[in-house]
Each structure stands twice: as structure tokens, then as C-alpha cells.
Short mmCIF file of C-alpha atoms in Angstrom, two decimals:
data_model
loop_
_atom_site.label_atom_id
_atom_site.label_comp_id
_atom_site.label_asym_id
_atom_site.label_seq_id
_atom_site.Cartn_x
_atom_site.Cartn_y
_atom_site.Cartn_z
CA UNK A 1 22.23 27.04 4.56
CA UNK A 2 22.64 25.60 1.02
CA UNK A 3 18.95 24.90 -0.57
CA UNK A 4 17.97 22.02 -2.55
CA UNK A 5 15.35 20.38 -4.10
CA UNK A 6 16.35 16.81 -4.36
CA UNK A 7 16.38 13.48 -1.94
CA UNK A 8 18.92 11.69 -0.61
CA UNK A 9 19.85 8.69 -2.01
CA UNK A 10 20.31 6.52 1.09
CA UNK A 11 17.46 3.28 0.78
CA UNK A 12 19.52 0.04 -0.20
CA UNK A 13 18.37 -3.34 -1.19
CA UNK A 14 17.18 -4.45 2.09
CA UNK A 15 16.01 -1.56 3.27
CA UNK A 16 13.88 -1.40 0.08
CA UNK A 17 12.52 -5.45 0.28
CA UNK A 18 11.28 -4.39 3.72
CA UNK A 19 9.57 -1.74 2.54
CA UNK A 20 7.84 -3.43 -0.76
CA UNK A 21 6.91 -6.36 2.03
CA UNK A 22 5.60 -4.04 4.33
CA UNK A 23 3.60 -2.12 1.71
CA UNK A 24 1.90 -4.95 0.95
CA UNK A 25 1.37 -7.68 2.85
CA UNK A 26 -1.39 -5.92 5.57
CA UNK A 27 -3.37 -6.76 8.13
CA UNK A 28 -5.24 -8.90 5.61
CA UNK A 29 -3.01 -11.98 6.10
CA UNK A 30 -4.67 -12.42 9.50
CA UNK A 31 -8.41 -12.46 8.12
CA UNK A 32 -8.71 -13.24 4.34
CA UNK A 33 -7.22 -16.63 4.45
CA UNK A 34 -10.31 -17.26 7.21
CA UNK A 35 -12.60 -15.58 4.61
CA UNK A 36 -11.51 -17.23 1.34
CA UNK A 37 -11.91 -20.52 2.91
CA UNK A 38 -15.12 -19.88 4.20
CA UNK A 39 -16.29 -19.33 0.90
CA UNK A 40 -14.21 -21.24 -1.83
CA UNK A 41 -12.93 -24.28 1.12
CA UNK A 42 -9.81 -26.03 0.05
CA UNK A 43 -10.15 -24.86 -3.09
CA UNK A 44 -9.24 -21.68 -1.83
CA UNK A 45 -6.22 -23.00 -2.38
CA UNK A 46 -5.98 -22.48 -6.08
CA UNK A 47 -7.00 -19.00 -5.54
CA UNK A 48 -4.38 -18.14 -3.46
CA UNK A 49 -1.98 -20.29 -6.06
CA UNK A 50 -3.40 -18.18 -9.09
CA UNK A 51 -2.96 -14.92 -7.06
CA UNK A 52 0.54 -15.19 -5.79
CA UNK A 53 1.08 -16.50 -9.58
CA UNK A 54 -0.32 -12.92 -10.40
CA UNK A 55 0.87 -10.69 -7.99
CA UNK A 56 4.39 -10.99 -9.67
CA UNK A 57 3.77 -9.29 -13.26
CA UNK A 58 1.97 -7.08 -10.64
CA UNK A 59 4.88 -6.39 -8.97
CA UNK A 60 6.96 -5.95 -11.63
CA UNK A 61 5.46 -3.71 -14.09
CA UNK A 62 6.07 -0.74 -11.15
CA UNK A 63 9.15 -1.82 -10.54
CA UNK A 64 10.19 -1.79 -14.09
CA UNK A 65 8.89 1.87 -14.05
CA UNK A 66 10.52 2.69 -10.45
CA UNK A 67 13.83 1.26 -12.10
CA UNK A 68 13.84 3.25 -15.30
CA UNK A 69 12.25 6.77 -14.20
CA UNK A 70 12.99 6.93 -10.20
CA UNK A 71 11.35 9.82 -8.67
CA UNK A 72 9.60 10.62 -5.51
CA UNK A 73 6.08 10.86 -7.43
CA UNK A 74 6.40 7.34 -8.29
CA UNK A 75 3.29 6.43 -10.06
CA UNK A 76 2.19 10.61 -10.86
CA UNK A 77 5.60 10.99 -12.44
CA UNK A 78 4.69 7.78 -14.70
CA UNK A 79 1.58 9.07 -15.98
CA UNK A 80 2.98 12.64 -16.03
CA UNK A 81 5.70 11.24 -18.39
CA UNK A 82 2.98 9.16 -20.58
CA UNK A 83 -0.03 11.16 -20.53
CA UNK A 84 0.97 15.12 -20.00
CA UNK A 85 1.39 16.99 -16.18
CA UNK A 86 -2.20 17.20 -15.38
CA UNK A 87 -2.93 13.64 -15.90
CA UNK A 88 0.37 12.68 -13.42
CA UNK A 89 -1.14 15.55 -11.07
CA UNK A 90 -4.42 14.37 -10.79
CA UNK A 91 -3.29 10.96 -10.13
CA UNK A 92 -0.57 12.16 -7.70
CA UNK A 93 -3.69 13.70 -5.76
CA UNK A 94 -5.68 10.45 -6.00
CA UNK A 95 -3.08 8.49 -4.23
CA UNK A 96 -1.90 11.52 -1.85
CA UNK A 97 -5.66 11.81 -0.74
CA UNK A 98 -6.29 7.94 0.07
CA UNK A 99 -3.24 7.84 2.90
CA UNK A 100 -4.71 10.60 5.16
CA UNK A 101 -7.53 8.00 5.80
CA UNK A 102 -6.29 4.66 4.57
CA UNK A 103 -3.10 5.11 7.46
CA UNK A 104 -6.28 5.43 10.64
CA UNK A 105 -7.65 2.80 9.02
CA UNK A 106 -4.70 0.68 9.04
CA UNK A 107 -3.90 1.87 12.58
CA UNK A 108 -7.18 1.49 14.25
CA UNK A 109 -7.09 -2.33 12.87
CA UNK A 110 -3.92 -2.85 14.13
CA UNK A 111 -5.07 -1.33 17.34
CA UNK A 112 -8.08 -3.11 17.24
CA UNK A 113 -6.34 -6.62 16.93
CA UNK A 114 -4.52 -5.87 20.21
CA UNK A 115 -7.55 -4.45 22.27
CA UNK A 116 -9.49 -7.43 21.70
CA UNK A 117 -6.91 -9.85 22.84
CA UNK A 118 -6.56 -8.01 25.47
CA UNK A 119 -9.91 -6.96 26.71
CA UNK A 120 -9.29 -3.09 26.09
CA UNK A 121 -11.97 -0.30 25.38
CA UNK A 122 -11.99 2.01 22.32
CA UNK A 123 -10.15 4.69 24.00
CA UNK A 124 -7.26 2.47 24.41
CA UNK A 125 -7.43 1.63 20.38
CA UNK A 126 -7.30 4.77 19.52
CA UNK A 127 -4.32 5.85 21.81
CA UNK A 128 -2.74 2.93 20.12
CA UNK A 129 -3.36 4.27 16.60
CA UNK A 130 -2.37 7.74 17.41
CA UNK A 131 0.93 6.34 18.66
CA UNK A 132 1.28 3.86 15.64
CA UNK A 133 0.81 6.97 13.27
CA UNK A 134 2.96 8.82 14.93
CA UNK A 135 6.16 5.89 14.76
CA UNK A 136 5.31 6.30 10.57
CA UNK A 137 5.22 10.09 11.01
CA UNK A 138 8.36 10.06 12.80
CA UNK A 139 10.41 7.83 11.35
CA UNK A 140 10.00 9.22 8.01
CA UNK A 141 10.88 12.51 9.25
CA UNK A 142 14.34 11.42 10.63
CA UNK A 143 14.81 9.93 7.25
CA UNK A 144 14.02 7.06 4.90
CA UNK A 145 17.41 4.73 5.93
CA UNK A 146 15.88 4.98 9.34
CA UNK A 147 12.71 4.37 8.30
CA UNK A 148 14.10 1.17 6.45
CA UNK A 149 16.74 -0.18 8.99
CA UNK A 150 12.91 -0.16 11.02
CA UNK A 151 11.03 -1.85 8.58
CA UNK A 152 13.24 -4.85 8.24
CA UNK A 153 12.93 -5.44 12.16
CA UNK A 154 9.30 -4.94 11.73
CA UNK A 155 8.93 -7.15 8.83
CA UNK A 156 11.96 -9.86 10.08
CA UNK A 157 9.30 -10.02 13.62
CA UNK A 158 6.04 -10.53 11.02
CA UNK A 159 7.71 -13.14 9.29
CA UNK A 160 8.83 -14.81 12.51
CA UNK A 161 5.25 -15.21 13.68
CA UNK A 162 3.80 -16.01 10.19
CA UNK A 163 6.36 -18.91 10.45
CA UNK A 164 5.50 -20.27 13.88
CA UNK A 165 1.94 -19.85 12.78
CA UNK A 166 2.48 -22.32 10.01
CA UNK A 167 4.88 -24.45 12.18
CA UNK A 168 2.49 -24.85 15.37
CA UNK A 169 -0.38 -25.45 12.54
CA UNK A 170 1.46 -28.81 11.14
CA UNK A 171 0.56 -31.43 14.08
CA UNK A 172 -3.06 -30.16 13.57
CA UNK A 173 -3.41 -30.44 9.53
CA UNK A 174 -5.46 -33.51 8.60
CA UNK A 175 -6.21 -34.29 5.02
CA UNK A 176 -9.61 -34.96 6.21
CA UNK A 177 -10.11 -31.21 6.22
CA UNK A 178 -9.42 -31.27 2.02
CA UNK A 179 -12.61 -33.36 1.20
CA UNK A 180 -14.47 -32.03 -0.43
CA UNK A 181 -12.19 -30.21 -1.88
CA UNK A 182 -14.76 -27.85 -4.01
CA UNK A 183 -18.19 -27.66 -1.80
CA UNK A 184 -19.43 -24.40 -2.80
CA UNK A 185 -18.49 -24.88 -6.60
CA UNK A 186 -16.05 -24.05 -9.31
CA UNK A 187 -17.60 -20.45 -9.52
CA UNK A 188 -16.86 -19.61 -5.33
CA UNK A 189 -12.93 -20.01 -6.59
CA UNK A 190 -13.28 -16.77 -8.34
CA UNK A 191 -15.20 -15.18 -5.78
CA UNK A 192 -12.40 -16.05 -3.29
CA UNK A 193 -9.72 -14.52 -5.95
CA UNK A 194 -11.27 -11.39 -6.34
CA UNK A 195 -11.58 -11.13 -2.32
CA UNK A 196 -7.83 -11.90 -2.58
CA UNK A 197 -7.05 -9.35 -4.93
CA UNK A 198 -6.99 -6.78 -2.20
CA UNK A 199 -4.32 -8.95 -0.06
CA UNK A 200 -1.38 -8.06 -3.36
CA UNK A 201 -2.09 -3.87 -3.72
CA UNK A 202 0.51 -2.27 -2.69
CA UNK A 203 3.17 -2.51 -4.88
CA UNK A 204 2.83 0.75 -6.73
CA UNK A 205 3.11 2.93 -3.02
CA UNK A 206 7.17 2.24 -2.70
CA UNK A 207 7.60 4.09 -5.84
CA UNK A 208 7.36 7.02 -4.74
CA UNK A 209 10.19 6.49 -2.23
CA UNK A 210 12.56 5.61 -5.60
CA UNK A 211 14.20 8.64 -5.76
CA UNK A 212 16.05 7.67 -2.96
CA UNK A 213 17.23 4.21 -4.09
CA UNK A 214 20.64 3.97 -4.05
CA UNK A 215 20.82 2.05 -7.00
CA UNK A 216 17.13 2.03 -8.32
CA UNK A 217 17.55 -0.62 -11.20
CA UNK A 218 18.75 -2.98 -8.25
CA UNK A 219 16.46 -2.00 -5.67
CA UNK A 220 13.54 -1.73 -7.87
CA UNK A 221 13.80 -4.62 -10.09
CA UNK A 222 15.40 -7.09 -7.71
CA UNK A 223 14.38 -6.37 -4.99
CA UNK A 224 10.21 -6.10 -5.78
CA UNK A 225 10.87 -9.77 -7.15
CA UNK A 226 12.68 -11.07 -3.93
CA UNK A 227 9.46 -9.23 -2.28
CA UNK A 228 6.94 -10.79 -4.12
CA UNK A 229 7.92 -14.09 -3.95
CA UNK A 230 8.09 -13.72 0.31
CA UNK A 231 4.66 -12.13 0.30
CA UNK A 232 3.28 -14.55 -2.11
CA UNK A 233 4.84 -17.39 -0.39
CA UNK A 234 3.67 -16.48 3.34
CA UNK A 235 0.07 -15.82 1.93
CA UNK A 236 -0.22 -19.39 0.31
CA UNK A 237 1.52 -20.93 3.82
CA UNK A 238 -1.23 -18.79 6.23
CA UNK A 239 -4.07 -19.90 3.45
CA UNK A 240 -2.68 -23.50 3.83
CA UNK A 241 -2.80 -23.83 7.51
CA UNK A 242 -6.41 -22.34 7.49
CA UNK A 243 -7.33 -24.79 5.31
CA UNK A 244 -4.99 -27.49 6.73
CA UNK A 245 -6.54 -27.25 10.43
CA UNK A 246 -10.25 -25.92 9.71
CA UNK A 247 -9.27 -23.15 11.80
CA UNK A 248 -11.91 -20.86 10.16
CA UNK A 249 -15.07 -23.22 11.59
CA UNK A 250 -13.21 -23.10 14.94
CA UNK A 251 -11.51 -20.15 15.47
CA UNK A 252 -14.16 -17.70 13.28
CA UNK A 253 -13.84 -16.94 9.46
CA UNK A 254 -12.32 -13.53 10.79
CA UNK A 255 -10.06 -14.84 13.38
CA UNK A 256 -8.74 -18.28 11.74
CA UNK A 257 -4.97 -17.51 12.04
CA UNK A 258 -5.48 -16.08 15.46
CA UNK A 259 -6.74 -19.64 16.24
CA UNK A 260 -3.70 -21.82 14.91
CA UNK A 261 -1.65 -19.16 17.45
CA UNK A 262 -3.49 -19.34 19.94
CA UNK A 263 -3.62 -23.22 20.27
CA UNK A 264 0.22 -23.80 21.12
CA UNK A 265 0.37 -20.93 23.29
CA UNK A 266 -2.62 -20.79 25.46
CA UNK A 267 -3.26 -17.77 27.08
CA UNK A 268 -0.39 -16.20 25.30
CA UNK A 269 -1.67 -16.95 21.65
CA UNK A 270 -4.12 -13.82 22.01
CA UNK A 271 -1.53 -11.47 23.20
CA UNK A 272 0.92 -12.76 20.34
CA UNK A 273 -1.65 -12.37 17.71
CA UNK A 274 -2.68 -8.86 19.13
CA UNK A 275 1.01 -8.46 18.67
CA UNK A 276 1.62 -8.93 15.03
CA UNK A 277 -1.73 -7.18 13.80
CA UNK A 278 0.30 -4.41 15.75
CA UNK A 279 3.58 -4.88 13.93
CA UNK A 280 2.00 -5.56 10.36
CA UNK A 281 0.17 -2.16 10.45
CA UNK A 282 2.85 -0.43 11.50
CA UNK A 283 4.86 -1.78 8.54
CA UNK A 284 1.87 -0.51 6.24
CA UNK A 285 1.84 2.54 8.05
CA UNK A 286 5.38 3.41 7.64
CA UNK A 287 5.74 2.41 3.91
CA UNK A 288 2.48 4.61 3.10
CA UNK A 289 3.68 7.51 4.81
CA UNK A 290 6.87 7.83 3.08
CA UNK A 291 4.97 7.45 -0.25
CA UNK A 292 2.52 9.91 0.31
CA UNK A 293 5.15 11.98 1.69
CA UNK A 294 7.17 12.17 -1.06
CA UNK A 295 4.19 11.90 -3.76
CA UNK A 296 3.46 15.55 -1.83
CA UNK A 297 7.11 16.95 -1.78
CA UNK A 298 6.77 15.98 -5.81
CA UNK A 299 3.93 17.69 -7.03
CA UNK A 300 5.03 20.63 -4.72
CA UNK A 301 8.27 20.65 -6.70
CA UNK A 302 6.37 20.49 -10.38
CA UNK A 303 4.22 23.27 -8.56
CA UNK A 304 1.27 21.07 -8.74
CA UNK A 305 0.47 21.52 -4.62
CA UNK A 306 1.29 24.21 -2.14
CA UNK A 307 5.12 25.59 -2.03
CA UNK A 308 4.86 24.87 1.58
CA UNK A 309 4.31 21.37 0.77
CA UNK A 310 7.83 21.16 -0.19
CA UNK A 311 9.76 22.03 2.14
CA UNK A 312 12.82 20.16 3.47
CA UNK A 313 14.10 19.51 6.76
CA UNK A 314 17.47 20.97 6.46
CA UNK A 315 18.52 18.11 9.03
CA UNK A 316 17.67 15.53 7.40
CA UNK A 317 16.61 16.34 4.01
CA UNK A 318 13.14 15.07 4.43
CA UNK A 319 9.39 16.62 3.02
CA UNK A 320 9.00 17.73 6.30
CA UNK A 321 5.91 20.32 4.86
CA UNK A 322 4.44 17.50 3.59
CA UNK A 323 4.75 15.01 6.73
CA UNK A 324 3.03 17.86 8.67
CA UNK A 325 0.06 17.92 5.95
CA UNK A 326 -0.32 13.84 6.81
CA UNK A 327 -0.06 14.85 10.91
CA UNK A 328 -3.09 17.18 10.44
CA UNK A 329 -4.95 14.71 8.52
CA UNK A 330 -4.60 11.74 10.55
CA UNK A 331 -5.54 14.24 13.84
CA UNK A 332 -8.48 14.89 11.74
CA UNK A 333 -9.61 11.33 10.91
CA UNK A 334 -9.15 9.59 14.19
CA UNK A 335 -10.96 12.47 16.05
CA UNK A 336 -14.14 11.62 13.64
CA UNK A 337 -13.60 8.01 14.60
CA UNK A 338 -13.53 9.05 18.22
CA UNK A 339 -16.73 11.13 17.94
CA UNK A 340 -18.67 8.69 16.33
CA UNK A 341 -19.15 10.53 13.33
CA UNK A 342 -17.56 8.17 11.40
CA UNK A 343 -16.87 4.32 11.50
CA UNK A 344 -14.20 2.40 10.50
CA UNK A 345 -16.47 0.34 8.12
CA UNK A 346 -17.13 3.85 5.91
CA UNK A 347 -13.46 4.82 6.71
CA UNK A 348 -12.21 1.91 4.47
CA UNK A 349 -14.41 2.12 1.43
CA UNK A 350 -13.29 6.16 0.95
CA UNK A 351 -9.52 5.50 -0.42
CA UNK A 352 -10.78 2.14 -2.41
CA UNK A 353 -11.57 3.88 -5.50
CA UNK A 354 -8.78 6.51 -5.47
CA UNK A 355 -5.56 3.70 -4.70
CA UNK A 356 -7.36 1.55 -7.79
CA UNK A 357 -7.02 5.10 -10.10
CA UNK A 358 -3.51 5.08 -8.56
CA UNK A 359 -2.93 1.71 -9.73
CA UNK A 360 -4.86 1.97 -13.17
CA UNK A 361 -2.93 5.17 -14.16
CA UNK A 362 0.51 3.23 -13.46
CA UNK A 363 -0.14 0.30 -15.27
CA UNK A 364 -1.77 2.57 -18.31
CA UNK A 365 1.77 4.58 -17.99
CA UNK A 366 3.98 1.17 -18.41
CA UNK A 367 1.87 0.32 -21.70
CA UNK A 368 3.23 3.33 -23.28
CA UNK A 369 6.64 3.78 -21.20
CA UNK A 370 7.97 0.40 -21.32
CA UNK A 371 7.84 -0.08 -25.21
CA UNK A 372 10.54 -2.14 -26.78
CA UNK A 373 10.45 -3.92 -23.35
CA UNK A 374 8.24 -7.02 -24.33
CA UNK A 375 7.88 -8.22 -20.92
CA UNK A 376 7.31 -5.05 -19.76
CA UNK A 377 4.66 -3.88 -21.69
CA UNK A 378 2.84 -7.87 -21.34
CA UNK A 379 3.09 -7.31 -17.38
CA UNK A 380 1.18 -3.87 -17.59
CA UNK A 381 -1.37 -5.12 -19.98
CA UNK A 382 -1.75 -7.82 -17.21
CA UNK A 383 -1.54 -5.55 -14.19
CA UNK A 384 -3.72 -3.21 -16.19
CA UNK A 385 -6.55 -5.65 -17.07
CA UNK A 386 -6.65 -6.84 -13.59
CA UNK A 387 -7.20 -3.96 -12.10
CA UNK A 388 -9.72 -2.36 -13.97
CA UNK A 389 -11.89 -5.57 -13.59
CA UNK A 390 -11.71 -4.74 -10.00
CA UNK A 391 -12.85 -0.85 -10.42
CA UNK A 392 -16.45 -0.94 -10.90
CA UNK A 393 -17.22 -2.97 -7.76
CA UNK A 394 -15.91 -0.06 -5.72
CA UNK A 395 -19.44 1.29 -5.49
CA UNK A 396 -19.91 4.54 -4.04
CA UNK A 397 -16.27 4.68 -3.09
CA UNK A 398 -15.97 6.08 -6.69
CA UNK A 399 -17.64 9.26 -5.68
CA UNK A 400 -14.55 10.49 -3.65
CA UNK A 401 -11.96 10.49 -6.75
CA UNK A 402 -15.16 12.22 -8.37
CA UNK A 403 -14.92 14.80 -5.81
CA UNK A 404 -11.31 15.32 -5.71
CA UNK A 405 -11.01 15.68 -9.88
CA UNK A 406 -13.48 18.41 -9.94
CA UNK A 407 -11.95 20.09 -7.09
CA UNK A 408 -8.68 19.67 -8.77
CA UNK A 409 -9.92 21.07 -11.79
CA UNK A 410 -11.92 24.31 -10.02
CA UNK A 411 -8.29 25.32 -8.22
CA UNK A 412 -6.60 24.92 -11.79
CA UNK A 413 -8.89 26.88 -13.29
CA UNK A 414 -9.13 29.54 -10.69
CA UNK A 415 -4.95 29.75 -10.19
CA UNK A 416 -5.29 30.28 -13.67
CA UNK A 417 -7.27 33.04 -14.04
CA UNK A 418 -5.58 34.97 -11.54
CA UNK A 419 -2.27 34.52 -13.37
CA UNK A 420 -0.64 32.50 -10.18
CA UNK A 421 2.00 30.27 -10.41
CA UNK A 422 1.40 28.04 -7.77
CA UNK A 423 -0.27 25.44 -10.41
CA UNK A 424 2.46 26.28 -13.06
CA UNK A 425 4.76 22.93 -13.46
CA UNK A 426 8.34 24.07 -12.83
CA UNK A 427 9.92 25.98 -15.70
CA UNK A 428 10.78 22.99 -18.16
CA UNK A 429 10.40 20.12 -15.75
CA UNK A 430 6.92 18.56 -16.49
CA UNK A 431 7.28 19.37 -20.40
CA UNK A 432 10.43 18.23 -20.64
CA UNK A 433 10.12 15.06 -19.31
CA UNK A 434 6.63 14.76 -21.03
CA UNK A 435 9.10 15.35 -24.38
CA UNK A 436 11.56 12.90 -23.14
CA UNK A 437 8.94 10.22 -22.83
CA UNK A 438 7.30 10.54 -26.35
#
């Protein structure tokens, strides 16, 4: 069997919009518009404006990166190439370490969307999850093509819905429901954004999966701008039928868009709505298992994480080693949630903190790797900024990235001392890049 240590180049430019799309645009679509209106009212509007404004340079400045340096650790291998190979290890860790519990968490919401349309217990959502987890787990294991040809039926069927949504909103929109257009204040705009914020992360978790572009400066580039601007765009058109039809006095801040569906279809609407939460956390689901995947196969390979981390399916060429690391995990998680020792509320304030390092370590990598690239280096600064704003209000959440640097640290340090190579980068790899960079 002939060995090898690379990916297979086989994600084209659909393949990869579907998966920047699915990355990013999460369950959030069918609450936050309901949220941001309930706080900011039609002015929402101009948060949602400003924000899919922003989510571009966002965008960008990691695919940039992804299109000049493609490599399965996506954002680790930036900072590894700007900052030295413990800097792109530790942040590898931060973002390998938030999908074992951000991918329940997207799962049981999904789930959850479904079993309260339809009147189901908890036993039922988590069933649900378990079998949502295991369609990512899956189809990342038969290989990322697959994976992709998936995600653009996924994402073509979100889209759909998002559209009719908008569509069967129009008879109802009365501009009535603008006035007043600012009743909480000026001030409740930028409380609204910042709530938004969390609606545009997910840009920097596709690349890890650039390795496998088939032509990365395409792919990347391209194709996270024809992303963006579909995200952005279905965002503002979900805010604007909130907005547009009061749905968020009617149908509940938390359940506005499943009130515009509902209206047209009766009965039906709850089932339909139950439907896409399904389908959009799937998408997630699969994009951030792939990343994680891969972000594991990577720092295997730099010798960063376990050997048995990296190893290959000699099928299909996929981190199978590291695909079984994210099945124990998730096992893990959901049977917590299914004792009761742990509910979903604490579940999603763990990986806050750790996707934001993710994200500030990226941008903090373009600043330095994208010079002579004046655009490039604006959009990090802009990305960078942003994010970092956003940090501090992770509140205890920050004590998990805590936890995982000094545990990184204590297994460095004790590897070390016993002379063991497993923490050793790869003979020339890490420095040489780190070389390459500077």
C-alpha cells in the first residue's frame, strides 16, 4: 500500500461556495433577525446593512490567506507561518477543541427546531442529533467531494426555504410596521450589531479544508466572495421580512421566521420550519467537521498531536484517526446532555472564547502575511479590530482556552523532558515555512 501524507485535491468551486455558506450562515438566521428587531426595531435594519457590509473584508482576509498558503490547518498554519509552530499549535488546538462541543450544540438545535414543531420529547432530539453528527462524521470520511456534492443540496434546499420565507412574507409587509423607525434609540442599533456579529463567524473554519481545493486561488478568493454576498444577502431579506410583517410581536422574538412560514402553510409551516433548522445544522455540522478534521490530521503531521491522529483512510484518503477523535467526543457530549449534567445553555458559551482566539490569531497572521497586499492587510486590520472588540464579553467562556493553553504547555514541557518526539514539528516543516514567511 503506497503511504502518504497529503490530501486530495478534489473540492471545486461549488463544492467550496457550499461549504463557506454552510459554515456560516447557522441556525441563527431563524432567531436573530426575531431578536435584533426586538431590540433595535426597524432600525435593525441598518445593523444588518452595516454587518453584511462587514462580513465581506471578513470574509476575505481568510480567503486571501486560504488562497496564498492552502493547507489543511487553515488558520494554525497562518499563525504557524507568522508567529513560530507553537503559536499555530496552540491555536490549531483552540479551534480543534471548540467542534467536539460546538457540533452537539449545533445538532441538538437543529434537533430541537424539529421536536418542537412536532410535539417530540428530548429523547427524540437527541436521536436526531446523534444521527445529524453522524451524516457530518460520515460524509467526511467517504471524502470531501462527497461531502461537497452534499452540501450544495443542503444549502440549494436552505436557500429554497429562505426564499419562500421572504416571498410568502411580501402580501403581509406594511410600512406601518417601519414607524417608528428608531424606538429604543440610536444606541440599541449597536446593541443589535454586536448580537449580529455572531450570525457572520464562520469564515475562517473552511480553511482548513484548502488543501484540497482544486484550484485554491479560485476557490478561495472567488468563491468566499460569491459566499458572502448570498449569506449577507439572505440575512438582510430574513431581517427584512421580520421587520416587514412584525412577525417577532406575533410569532415570538425567538420564533419570528417560523411565523412568516407558518402563515401560508398552515399546519405545514411548523413541520417546514422544523425542516430547515434540520438542514441548516447539518450544513454547519458538515463544514465544521471537515475543518476540525483536517486542523487534527495537520498538527498530527507537524507532530503537534498524536501520530494516530493522522492517519489516512487508504480508501479514501481521509483523516480517518482524526474523524474517530470527533466520534468519541460528540458520544461524550450528547451523553452529558442526556444525563442532565450539562445543558445546552452552558454547552454554547464553552467554544465562544476558543473560535474568537481562532479568529483573532488569523486575522493577526494576515497583518503580517499579506504585506505588499494593501487590501489585504486593510481587511485583517478590519477583521482583526472587530473581533477583538467582541473578546472580552465572552465572560467565563475565556476560562476554557485558559485551560487548554496550560494543558498544552504541561504536555510540551513534559514530551520534552523525556526526549519524545511526538511534540517535535516534522524535520524542517514548521521552521521552514516559519523561514519562508519572514
Amino acid at each position: 500500500m503506497k503511504e502518504t501524507n497529503h490530501l486530495k485535491r478534489n473540492i471545486g468551486m461549488p463544492q467550496a461556495i457550499a461549504l463557506y455558506i454552510g459554515a456560516v450562515l447557522g441556525s441563527g438566521v431563524l432567531i436573530v433577525p426575531g431578536l435584533a428587531a426586538e431590540m433595535a426595531g426597524p432600525a435593525s435594519l441598518l445593523a444588518w446593512g452595516f454587518m453584511t457590509l462587514l462580513i465581506l473584508p471578513l470574509a476575505l482576509s481568510m480567503g486571501l490567506l486560504s488562497a496564498k498558503y492552502p493547507n489543511a490547518g487553515g488558520v494554525s498554519h497562518f499563525v504557524t507561518l507568522a508567529f513560530g509552530p507553537k503559536a499555530g499549535a496552540l491555536v490549531g488546538w483552540f479551534f480543534l477543541m471548540s467542534v467536539p462541543i460546538g457540533g452537539p450544540v449545533a445538532a441538538l438545535t437543529g434537533a430541537g427546531y424539529m421536536t418542537a414543531a412536532m410535539g417530540w420529547n428530548d429523547t427524540a432530539r437527541i436521536a436526531m442529533a446523534a444521527a445529524m453528527l453522524g451524516i457530518g462524521l460520515v460524509t467526511n470520511w467517504i471524502g470531501m467531494q462527497v461531502a461537497g456534492k452534499v452540501q450544495i443540496a443542503v444549502v440549494i434546499a436552505i436557500i429554497a426555504v429562505l426564499v419562500f420565507s421572504f416571498a410568502a412574507a411580501l402580501p403581509r409587509m406594511e410600512s406601518a410596521h417601519f414607524t417608528p423607525f428608531v424606538p429604543h434609540g440610536w444606541m440599541s442599533i449597536g446593541q443589535a450589531a454586536a448580537i449580529l456579529f455572531w450570525c457572520f463567524i464562520g469564515w475562517e473554519a473552511v480553511s482548513h479544508l484548502s488543501e484540497e481545493f482544486k484550484d485554491p486561488q479560485r476557490a478561495a478568493v472567488k468563491g468566499v466572495t460569491i459566499a458572502a454576498i448570498i449569506v449577507g444577502v439572505l440575512y438582510f431579506l430574513s431581517a427584512l421580512a421580520t421587520v416587514g410583517t412584525q412577525s417577532y410581536f406575533r410569532g415570538g422574538a425567538d420564533s419570528s421566521l417560523v411565523w412568516i412560514i407558518s402563515q401560508p402553510l398552515g399546519s405545514w409551516g411548523g413541520f417546514i420550519a422544523g425542516l430547515t433548522g434540520l438542514f441548516i445544522c447539518t450544513a454547519t455540522i458538515i463544514a465544521y467537521t471537515g475543518a476540525a478534521s483536517r486542523v487534527a490530521f495537520a498538527l498530527s503531521r507537524q507532530g503537534y498531536a498524536p501520530s494516530w491522529m493522522g492517519r489516512l483512510s487508504s480508501r479514501f484518503q481521509t483523516p480517518t484517526g482524526a474523524i474517530g477523535f470527533l466520534l468519541l467526543c460528540f458520544t461524550a457530549v450528547l451523553f452529558l446532555y442526556g444525563s442532565g449534567l450539562l445543558s445546552i445553555t452552558t454547552l454554547i458559551q464553552f467554544p465562544n472564547a476558543t473560535f474568537i482566539l481562532t479568529y483573532i490569531g488569523g486575522c493577526a497572521a494576515g497583518i503580517r502575511l499579506l504585506k505588499g497586499h494593501r487590501l489585504g492587510v486593510t481587511i485583517s486590520w478590519i477583521s482583526f479590530a472587530a473581533t477583538a472588540a467582541v473578546f472580552p464579553f465572552t465572560g467565563w467562556a475565556i476560562g476554557y482556552p485558559l485551560l487548554i493553553t496550560a494543558l498544552f504547555f504541561l504536555i510540551v514541557y513534559a514530551r520534552r523532558s523525556r526526549k519524545s518526539p511526538l511534540l517535535e514539528p516534522a524535520p524542517g516543516e514548521a521552521q521552514e515555512v516559519h523561514r519562508k514567511a519572514l
